[in-house]
Short mmCIF file of C-alpha atoms in Angstrom, two decimals:
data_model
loop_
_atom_site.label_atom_id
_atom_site.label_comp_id
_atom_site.label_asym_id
_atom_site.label_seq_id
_atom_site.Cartn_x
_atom_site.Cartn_y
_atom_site.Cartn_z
CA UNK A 174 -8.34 36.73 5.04
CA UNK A 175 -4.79 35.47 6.46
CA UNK A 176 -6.30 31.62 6.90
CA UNK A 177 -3.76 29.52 5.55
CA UNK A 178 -5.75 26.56 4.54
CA UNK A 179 -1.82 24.85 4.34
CA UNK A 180 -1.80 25.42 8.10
CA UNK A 181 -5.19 24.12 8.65
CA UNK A 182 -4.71 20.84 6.58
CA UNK A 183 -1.28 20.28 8.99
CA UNK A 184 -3.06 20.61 12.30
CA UNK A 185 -5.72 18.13 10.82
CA UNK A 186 -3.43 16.00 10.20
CA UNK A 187 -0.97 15.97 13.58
CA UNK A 188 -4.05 15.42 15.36
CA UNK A 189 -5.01 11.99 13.17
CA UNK A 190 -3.76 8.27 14.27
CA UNK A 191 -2.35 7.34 11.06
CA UNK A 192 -0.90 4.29 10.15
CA UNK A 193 -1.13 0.80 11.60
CA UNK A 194 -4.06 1.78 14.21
CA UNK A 195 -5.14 -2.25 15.15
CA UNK A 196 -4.56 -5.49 13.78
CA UNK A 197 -6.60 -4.74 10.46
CA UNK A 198 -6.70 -1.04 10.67
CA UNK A 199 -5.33 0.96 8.82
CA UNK A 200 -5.43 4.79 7.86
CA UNK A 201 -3.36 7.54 5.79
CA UNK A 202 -3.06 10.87 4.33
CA UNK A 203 -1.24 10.47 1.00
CA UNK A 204 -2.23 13.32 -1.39
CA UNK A 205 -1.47 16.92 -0.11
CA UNK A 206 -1.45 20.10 -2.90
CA UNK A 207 -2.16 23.52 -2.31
CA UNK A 208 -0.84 26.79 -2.89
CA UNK A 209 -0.09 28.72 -5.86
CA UNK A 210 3.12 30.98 -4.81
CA UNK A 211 5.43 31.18 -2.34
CA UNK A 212 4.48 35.12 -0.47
CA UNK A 213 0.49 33.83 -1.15
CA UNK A 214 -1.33 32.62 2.02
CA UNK A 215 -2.82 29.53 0.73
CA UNK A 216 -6.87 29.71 0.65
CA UNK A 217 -7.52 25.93 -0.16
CA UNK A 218 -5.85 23.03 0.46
CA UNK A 219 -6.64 19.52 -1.33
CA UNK A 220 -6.12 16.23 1.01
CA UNK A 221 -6.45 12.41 0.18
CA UNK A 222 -6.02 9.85 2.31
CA UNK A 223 -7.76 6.37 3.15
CA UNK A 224 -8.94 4.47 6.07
CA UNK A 225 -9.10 0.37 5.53
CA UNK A 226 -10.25 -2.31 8.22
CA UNK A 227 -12.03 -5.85 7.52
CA UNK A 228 -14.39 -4.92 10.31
CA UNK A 229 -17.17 -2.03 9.22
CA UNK A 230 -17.34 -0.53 12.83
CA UNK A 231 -14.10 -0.07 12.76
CA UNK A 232 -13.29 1.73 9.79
CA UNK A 233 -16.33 3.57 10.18
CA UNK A 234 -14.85 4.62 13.51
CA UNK A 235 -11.49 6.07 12.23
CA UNK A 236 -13.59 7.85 9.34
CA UNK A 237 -15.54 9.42 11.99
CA UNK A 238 -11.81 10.08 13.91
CA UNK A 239 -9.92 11.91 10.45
CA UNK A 240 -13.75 13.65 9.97
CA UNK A 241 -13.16 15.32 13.39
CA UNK A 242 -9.78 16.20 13.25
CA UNK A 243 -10.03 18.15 9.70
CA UNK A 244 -13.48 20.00 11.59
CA UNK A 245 -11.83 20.46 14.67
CA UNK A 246 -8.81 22.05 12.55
CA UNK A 247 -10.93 24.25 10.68
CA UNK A 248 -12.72 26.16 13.63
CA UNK A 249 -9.51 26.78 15.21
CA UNK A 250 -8.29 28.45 11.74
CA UNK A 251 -11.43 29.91 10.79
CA UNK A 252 -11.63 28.15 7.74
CA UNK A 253 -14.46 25.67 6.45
CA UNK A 254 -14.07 21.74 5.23
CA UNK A 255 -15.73 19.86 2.83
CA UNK A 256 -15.32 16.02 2.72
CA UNK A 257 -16.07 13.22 0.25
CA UNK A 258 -15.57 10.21 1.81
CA UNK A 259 -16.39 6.89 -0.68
CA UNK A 260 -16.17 2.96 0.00
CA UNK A 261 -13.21 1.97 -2.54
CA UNK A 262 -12.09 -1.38 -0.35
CA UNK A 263 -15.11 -3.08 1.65
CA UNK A 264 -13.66 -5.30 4.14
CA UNK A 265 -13.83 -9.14 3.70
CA UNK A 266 -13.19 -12.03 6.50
CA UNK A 267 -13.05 -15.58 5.64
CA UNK A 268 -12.87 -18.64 8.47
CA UNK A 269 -11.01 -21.60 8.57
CA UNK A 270 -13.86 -23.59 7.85
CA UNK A 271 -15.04 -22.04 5.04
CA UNK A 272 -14.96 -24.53 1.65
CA UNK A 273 -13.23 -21.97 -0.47
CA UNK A 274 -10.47 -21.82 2.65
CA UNK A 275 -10.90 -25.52 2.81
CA UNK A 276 -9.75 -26.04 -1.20
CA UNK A 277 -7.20 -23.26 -0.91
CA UNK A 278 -5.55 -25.73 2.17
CA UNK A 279 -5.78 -28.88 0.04
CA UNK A 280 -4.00 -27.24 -3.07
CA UNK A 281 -1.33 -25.80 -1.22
CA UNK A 282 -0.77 -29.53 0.34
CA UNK A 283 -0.92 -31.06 -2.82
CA UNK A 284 1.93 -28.20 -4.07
CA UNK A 285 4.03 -29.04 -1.37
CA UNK A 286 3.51 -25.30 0.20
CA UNK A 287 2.81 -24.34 3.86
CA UNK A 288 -1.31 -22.97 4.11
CA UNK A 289 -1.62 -20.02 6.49
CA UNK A 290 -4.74 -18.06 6.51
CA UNK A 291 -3.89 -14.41 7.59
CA UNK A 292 -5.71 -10.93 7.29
CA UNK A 293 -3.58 -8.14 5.28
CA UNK A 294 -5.56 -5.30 6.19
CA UNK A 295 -4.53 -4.46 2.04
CA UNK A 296 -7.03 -3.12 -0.26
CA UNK A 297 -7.31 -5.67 -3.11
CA UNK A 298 -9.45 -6.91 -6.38
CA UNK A 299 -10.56 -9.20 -3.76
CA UNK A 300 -12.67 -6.46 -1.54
CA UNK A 301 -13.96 -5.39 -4.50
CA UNK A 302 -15.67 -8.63 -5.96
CA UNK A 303 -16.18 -9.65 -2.39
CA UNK A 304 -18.16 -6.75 -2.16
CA UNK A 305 -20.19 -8.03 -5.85
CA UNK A 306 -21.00 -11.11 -4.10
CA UNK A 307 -18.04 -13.25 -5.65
CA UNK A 308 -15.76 -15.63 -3.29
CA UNK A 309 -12.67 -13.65 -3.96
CA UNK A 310 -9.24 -13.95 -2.23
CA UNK A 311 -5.64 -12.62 -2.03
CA UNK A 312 -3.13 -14.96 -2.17
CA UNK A 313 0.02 -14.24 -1.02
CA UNK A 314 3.17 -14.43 -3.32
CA UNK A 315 5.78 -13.94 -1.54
CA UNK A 316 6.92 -10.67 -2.00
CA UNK A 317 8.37 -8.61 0.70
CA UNK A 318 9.21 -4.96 1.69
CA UNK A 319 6.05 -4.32 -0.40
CA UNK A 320 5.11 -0.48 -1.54
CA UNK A 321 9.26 0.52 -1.28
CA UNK A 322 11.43 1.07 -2.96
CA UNK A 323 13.19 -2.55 -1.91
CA UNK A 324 10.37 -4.61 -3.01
CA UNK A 325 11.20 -7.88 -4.67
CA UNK A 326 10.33 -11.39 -4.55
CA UNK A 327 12.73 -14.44 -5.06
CA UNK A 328 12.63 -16.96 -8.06
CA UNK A 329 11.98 -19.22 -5.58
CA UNK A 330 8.49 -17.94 -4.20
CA UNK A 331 7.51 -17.35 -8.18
CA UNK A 332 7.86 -20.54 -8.88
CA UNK A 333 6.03 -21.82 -5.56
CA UNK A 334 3.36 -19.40 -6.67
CA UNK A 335 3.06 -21.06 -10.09
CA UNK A 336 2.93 -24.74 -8.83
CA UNK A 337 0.07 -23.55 -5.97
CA UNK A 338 -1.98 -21.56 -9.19
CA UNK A 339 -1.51 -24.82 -10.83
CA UNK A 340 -2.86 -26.51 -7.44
CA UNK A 341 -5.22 -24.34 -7.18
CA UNK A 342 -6.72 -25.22 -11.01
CA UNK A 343 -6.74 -29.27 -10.29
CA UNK A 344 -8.42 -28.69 -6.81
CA UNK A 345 -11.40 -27.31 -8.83
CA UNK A 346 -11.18 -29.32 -11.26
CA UNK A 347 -11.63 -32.18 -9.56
CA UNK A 348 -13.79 -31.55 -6.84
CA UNK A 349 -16.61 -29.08 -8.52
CA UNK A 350 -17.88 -31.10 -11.66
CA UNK A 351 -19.47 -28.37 -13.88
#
């Protein structure tokens, strides 16, 4: 019928805040494939993308956002949408205060390392058990320029990371008998 589903999935996407959208929000469109020659007007188009935040209205709130722009995009073309959207990284918040912050402090003290408590906005193993109920955290290692192609992390912050896991092991040791 002439509806290039192609063009359709591009004005979706021009019309989407992508990227950093707040302080631990997050969305993106990282999967496009469609077509099947180059003189065919494409009739489907296949998109996957993601939306993270450790605060559920606000995820659910820039769902809602890429949900509208990939409608809105297919009246204008004609064409029709179907989404499946699924929860792969709940969000999880932790507090100063919290014992499991309050160990993680006193390891990192007795490893000689710095203790800051931030929020990633990352999807992690850590969303995941959080999610199953378990006190799960991301620790931070280090690394920089992470997901490119300059990625690294010094010997330096390795071996910090090994004395704080080490830290990390006598804190529970010796504070939660069994």
């Amino acid at each position: 019928k002439g509806i290039s589903a192609i063009e359709m999935a591009a004005d979706a996407i021009t019309h989407m805040e992508l990227g950093r959208i707040d302080e631990c929000t997050t969305a993106n469109i990282g999967i496009i494939r469609g077509g099947e020659a180059r003189n065919v007007v494409c009739e489907s188009c296949y998109l996957e993308g993601e939306c993270r935040s450790i605060y559920e209205e606000r995820v659910l709130a820039q769902r809602d956002a890429m949900t509208r722009a990939l409608e809105i995009a297919a009246e204008r073309f004609g064409g029709t949408v179907e989404l499946d959207w699924r929860l792969d990284y709940p969000g999880i918040l932790y507090t100063e205060d919290m014992p499991l912050i309050e160990s993680l402090r006193r390891a990192a003290a007795a490893a000689g390392l710095d203790f800051k408590l931030a929020s990633s906005g990352g999807g992690a193993d850590a969303n995941v058990l959080g999610q199953k109920g378990a006190l799960a955290i991301t620790l931070g290692t280090g690394m920089a320029n992470y997901h490119s192609l300059d990625e690294y992390i010094s010997v330096k912050d390795l071996n910090d990371m090994a004395r704080y896991a080490e830290a990390i092991i006598d804190e529970y040791a010796n504070n939660f008998p069994a």
